[in-house]
mmCIF file of C-alpha atoms in Angstrom:
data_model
loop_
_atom_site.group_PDB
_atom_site.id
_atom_site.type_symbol
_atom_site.label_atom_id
_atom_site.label_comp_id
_atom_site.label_asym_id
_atom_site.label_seq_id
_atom_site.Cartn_x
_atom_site.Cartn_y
_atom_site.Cartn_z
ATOM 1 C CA UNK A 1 -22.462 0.369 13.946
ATOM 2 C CA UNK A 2 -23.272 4.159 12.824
ATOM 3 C CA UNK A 3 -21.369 5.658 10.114
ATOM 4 C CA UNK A 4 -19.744 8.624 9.890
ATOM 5 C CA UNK A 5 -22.727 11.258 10.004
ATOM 6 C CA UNK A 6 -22.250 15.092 8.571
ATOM 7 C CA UNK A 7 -24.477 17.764 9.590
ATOM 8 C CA UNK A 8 -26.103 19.684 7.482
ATOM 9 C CA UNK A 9 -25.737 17.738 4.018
ATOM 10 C CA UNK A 10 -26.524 21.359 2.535
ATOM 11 C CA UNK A 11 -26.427 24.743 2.962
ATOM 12 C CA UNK A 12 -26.524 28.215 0.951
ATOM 13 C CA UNK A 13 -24.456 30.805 2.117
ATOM 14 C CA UNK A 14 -23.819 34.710 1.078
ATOM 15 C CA UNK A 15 -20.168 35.897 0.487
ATOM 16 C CA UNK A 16 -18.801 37.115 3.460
ATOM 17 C CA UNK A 17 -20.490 34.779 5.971
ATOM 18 C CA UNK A 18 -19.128 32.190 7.619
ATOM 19 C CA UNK A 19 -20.027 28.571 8.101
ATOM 20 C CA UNK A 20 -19.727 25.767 10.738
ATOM 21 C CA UNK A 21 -19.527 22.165 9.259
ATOM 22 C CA UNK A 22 -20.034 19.245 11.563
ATOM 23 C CA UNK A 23 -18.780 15.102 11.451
ATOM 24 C CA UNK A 24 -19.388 12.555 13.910
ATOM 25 C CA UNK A 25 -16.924 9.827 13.380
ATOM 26 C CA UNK A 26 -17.710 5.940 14.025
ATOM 27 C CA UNK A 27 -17.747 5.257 17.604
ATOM 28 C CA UNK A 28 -14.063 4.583 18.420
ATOM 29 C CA UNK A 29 -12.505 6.585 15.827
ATOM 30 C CA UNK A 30 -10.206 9.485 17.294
ATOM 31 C CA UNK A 31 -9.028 10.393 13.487
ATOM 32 C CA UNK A 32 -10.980 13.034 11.515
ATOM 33 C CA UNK A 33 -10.308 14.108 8.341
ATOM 34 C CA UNK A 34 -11.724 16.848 6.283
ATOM 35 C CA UNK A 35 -11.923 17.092 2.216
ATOM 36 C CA UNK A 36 -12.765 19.801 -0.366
ATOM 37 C CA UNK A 37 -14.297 18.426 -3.521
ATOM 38 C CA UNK A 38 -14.248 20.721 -6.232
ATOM 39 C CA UNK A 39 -14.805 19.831 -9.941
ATOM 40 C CA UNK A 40 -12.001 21.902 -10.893
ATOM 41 C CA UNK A 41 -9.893 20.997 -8.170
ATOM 42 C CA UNK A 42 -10.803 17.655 -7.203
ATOM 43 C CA UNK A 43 -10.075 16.533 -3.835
ATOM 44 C CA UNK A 44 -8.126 18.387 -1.736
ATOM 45 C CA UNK A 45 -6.871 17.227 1.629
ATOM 46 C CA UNK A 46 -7.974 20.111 4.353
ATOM 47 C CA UNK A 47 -7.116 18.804 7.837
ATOM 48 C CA UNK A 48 -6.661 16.029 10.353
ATOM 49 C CA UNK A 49 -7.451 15.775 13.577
ATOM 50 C CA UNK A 50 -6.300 13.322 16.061
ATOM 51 C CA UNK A 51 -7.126 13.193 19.623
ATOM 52 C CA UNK A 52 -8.316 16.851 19.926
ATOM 53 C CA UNK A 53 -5.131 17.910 18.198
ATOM 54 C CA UNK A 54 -4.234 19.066 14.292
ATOM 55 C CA UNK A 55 -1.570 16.618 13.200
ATOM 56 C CA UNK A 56 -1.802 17.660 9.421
ATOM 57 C CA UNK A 57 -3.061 20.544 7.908
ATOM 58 C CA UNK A 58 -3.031 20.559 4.061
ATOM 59 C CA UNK A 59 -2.359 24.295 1.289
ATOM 60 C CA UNK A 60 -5.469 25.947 2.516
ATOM 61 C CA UNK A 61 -5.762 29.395 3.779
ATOM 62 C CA UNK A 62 -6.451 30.383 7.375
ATOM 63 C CA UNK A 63 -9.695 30.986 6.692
ATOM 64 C CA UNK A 64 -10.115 27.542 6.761
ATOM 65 C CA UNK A 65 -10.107 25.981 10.435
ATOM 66 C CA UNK A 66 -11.449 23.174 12.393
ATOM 67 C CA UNK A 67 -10.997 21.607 15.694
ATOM 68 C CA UNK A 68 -11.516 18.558 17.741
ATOM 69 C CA UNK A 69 -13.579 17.855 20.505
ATOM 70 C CA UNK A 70 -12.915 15.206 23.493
ATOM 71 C CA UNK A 71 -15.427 12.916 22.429
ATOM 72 C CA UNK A 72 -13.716 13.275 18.182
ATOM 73 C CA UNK A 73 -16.760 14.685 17.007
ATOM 74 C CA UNK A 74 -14.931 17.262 14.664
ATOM 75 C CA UNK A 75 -16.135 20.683 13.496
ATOM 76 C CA UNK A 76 -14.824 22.617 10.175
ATOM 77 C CA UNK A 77 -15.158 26.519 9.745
ATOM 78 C CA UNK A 78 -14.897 28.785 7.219
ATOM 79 C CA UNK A 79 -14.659 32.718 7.417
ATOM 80 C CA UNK A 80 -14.966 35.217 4.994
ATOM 81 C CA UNK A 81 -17.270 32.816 2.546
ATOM 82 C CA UNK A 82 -15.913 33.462 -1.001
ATOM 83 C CA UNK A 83 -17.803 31.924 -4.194
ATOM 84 C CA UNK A 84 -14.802 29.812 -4.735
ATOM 85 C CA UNK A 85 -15.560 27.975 -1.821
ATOM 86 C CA UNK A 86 -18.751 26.438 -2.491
ATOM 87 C CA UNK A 87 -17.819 23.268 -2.814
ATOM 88 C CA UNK A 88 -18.701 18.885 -1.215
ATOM 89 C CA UNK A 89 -16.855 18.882 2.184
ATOM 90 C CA UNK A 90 -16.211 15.029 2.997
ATOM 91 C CA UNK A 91 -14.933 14.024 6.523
ATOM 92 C CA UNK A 92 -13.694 10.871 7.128
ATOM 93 C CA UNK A 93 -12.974 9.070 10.218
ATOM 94 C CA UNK A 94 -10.145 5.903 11.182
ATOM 95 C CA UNK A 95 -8.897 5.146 14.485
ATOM 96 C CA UNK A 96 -5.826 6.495 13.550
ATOM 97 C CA UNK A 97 -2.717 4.175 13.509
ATOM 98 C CA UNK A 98 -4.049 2.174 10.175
ATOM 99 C CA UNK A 99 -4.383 2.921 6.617
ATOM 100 C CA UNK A 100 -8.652 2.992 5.762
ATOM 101 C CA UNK A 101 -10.555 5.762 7.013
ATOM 102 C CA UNK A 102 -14.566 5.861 5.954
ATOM 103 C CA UNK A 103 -16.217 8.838 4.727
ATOM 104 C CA UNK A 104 -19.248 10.675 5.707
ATOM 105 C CA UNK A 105 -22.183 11.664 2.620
ATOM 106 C CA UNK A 106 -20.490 15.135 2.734
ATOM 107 C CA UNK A 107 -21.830 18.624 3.035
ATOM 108 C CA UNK A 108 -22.766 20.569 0.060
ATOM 109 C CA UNK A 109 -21.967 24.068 0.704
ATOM 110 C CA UNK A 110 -22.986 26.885 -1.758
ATOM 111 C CA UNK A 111 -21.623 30.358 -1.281
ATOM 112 C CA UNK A 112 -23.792 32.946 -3.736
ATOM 113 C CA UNK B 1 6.076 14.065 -1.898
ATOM 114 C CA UNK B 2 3.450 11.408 -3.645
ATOM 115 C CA UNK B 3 1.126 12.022 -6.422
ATOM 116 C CA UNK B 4 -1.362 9.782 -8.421
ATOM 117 C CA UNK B 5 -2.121 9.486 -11.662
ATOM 118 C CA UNK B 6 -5.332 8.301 -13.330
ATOM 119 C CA UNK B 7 -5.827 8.116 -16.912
ATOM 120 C CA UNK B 8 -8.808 8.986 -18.613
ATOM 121 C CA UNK B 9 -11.130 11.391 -16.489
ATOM 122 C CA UNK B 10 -14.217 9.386 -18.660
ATOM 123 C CA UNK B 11 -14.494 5.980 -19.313
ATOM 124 C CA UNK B 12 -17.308 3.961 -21.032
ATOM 125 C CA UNK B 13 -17.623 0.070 -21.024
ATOM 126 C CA UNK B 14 -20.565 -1.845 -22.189
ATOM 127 C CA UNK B 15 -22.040 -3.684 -19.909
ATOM 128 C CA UNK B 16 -20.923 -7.295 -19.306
ATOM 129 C CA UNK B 17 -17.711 -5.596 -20.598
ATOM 130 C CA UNK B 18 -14.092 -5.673 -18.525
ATOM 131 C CA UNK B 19 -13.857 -2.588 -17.008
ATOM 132 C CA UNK B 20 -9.947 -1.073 -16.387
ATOM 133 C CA UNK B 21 -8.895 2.301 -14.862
ATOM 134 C CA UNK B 22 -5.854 3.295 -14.686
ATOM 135 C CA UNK B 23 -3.730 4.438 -11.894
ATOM 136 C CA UNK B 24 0.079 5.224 -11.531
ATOM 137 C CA UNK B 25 1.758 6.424 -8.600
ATOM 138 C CA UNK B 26 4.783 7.933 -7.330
ATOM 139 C CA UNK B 27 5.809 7.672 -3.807
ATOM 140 C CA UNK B 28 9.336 8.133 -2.065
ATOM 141 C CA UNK B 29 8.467 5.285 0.228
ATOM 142 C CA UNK B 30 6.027 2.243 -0.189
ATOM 143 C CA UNK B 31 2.968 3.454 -0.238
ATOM 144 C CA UNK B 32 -0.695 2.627 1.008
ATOM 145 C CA UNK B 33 -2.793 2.507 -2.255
ATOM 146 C CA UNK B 34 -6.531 2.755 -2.713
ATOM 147 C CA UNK B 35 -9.697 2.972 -4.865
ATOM 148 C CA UNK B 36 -12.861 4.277 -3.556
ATOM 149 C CA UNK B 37 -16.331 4.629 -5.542
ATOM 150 C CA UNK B 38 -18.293 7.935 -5.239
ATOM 151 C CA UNK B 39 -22.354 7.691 -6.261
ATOM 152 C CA UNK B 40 -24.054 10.819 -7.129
ATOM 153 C CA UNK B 41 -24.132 13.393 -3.599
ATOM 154 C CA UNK B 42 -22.865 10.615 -1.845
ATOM 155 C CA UNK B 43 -19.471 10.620 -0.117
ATOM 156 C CA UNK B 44 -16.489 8.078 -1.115
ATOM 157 C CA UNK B 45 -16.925 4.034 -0.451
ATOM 158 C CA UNK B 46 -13.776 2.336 -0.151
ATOM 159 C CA UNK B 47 -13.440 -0.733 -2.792
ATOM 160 C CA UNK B 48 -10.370 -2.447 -1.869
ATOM 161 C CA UNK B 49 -6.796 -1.568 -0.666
ATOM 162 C CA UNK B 50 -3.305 -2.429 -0.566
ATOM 163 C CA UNK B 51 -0.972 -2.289 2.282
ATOM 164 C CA UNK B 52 1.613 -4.922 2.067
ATOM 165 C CA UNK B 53 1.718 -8.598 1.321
ATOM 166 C CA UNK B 54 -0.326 -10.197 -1.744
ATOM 167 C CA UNK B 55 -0.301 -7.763 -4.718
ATOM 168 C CA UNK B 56 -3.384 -9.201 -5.811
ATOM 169 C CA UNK B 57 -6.036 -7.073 -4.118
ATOM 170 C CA UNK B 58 -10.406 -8.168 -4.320
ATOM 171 C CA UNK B 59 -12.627 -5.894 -3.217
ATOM 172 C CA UNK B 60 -16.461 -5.518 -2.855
ATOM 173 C CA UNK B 61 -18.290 -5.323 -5.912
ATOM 174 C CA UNK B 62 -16.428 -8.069 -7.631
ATOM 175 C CA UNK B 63 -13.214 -5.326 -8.294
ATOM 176 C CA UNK B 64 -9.762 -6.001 -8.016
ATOM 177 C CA UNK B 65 -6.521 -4.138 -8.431
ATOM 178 C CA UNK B 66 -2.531 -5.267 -8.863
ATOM 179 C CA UNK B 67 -0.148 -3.539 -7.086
ATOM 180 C CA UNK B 68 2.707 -4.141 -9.873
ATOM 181 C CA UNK B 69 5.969 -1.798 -8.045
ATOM 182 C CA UNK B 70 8.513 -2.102 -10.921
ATOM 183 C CA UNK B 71 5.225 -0.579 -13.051
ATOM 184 C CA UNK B 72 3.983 1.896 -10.116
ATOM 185 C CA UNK B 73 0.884 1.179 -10.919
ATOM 186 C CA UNK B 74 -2.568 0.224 -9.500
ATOM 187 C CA UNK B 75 -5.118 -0.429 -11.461
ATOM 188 C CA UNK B 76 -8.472 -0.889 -10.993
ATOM 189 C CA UNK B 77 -10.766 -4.500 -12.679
ATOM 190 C CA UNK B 78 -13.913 -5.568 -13.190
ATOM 191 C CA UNK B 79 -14.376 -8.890 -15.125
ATOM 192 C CA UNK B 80 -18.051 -7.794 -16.496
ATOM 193 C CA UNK B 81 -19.513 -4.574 -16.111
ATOM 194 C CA UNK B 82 -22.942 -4.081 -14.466
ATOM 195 C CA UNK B 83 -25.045 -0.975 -14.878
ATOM 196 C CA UNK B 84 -24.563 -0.265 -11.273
ATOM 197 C CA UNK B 85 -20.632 0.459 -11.683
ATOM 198 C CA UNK B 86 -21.647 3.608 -13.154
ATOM 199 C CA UNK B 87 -19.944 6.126 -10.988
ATOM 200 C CA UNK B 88 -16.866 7.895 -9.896
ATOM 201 C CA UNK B 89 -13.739 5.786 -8.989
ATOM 202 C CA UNK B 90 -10.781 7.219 -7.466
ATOM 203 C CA UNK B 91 -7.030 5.900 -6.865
ATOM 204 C CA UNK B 92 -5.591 6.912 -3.581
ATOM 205 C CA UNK B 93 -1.975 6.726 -2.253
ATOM 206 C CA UNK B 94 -0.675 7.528 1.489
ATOM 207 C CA UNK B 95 3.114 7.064 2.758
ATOM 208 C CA UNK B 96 3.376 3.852 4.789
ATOM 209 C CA UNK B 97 1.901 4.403 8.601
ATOM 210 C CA UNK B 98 -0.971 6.071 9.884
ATOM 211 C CA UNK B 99 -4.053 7.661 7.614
ATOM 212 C CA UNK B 100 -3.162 10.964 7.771
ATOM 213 C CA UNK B 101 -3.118 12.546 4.673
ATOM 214 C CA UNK B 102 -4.160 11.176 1.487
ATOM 215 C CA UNK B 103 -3.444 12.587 -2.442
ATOM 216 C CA UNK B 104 -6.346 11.460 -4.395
ATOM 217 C CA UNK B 105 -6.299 11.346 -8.431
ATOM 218 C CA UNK B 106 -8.679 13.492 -10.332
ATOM 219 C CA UNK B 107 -11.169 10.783 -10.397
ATOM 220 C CA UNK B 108 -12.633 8.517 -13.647
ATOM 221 C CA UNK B 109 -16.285 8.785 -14.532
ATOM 222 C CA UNK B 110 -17.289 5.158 -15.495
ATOM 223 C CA UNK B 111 -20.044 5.089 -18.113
ATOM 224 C CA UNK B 112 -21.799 1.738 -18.185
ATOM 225 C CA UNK B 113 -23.890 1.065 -21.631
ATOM 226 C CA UNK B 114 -26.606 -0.947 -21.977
#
């Protein structure tokens, strides 16, 4: 059974730009979940997705977005790049009505 | 609201040492609790979990953790360290139901010496 696969582990971007992450969930999985990972900050809960639809949305700032598509492979966008947001993004996929979710190698995103 | 608590961002054990981290939680209704490992560039393995019945949790790796309520607390065990514990551990909590948003602590740093 294939993991949870994130496309492109890394990328450099210039302030201003924008980005496109990408997660492919297990097969099965309709949940997606996206994480910042920060050392000052930690992790920081982004978004969830659930059958094409947000169902949380954690203290980011619209610049931040995502969306869902019909077969839960999940994409993550960010506009306006700043240097604060260089940063691991983590998805993580579960099938939505239980507790464990399993997380992708992340996406190292560097904003210069 | 929820938050989690884990003491000690760095931790070093020798190795065949016990290994403990720390994690306290607060929750307004019983909560989901976790632990996952993080390697270098690598994205978050879950060791073990608690959702309801024995408090006693074993996970992969030969950890455990006690869910002990009248403590809130969750910590994580390791009878004898092994040089390939070294990593990042991290306590997680969720409200009772689905996975749909997690708090994560800041993380410990588990330094194993030879």
């Amino acid at each position: 059974k294939a993991g949870v696969t994130q496309t492109p582990r890394y990328l450099i971007k210039t302030r201003g730009q924008q980005v496109t992450l990408s997660c492919s969930p297990i097969s099965g999985h309709r949940s997606v979940s996206w994480y910042q990972q920060t050392p000052g900050q930690g992790l920081q809960f982004l978004f969830e997705y659930f059958s094409e639809t947000q169902r949380n949305k954690g203290n980011f700032p619209g610049r931040f977005s995502g969306r869902q598509f019909s077969n839960s492979r999940s994409e993550m966008n960010v506009s306006t790049l700043e240097l604060g947001d260089s940063a691991l993004y983590l998805c993580a996929s579960s099938l939505g009505q239980g507790p464990e979710a399993f997380f992708g190698q992340g996406t190292r995103l560097t904003v210069v | 609201a929820q938050s989690v608590t884990q003491l000690g961002s760095h931790v070093s054990v020798s190795e065949g040492a016990l290994v403990l981290l720390r994690c306290n939680y607060s929750s307004s209704v019983p909560p989901y609790l976790f632990w996952y490992v993080q390697y270098p560039n690598q994205g978050l393995q879950l060791l073990l979990k608690y959702t309801t019945g024995a408090t006693l949790v074993k996970g992969i790796n030969g950890f455990e953790a006690e869910f002990k309520k009248s403590e809130t607390s969750f910590h994580l065990t390791k009878p004898s360290a092994h040089m390939s514990d070294a990593a990042e551990y991290f306590c997680a909590v969720i409200r009772g139901g689905g996975y749909q948003k997690v708090t994560f602590g800041t993380g410990t740093k588990l330094q194993v010496i030879p």
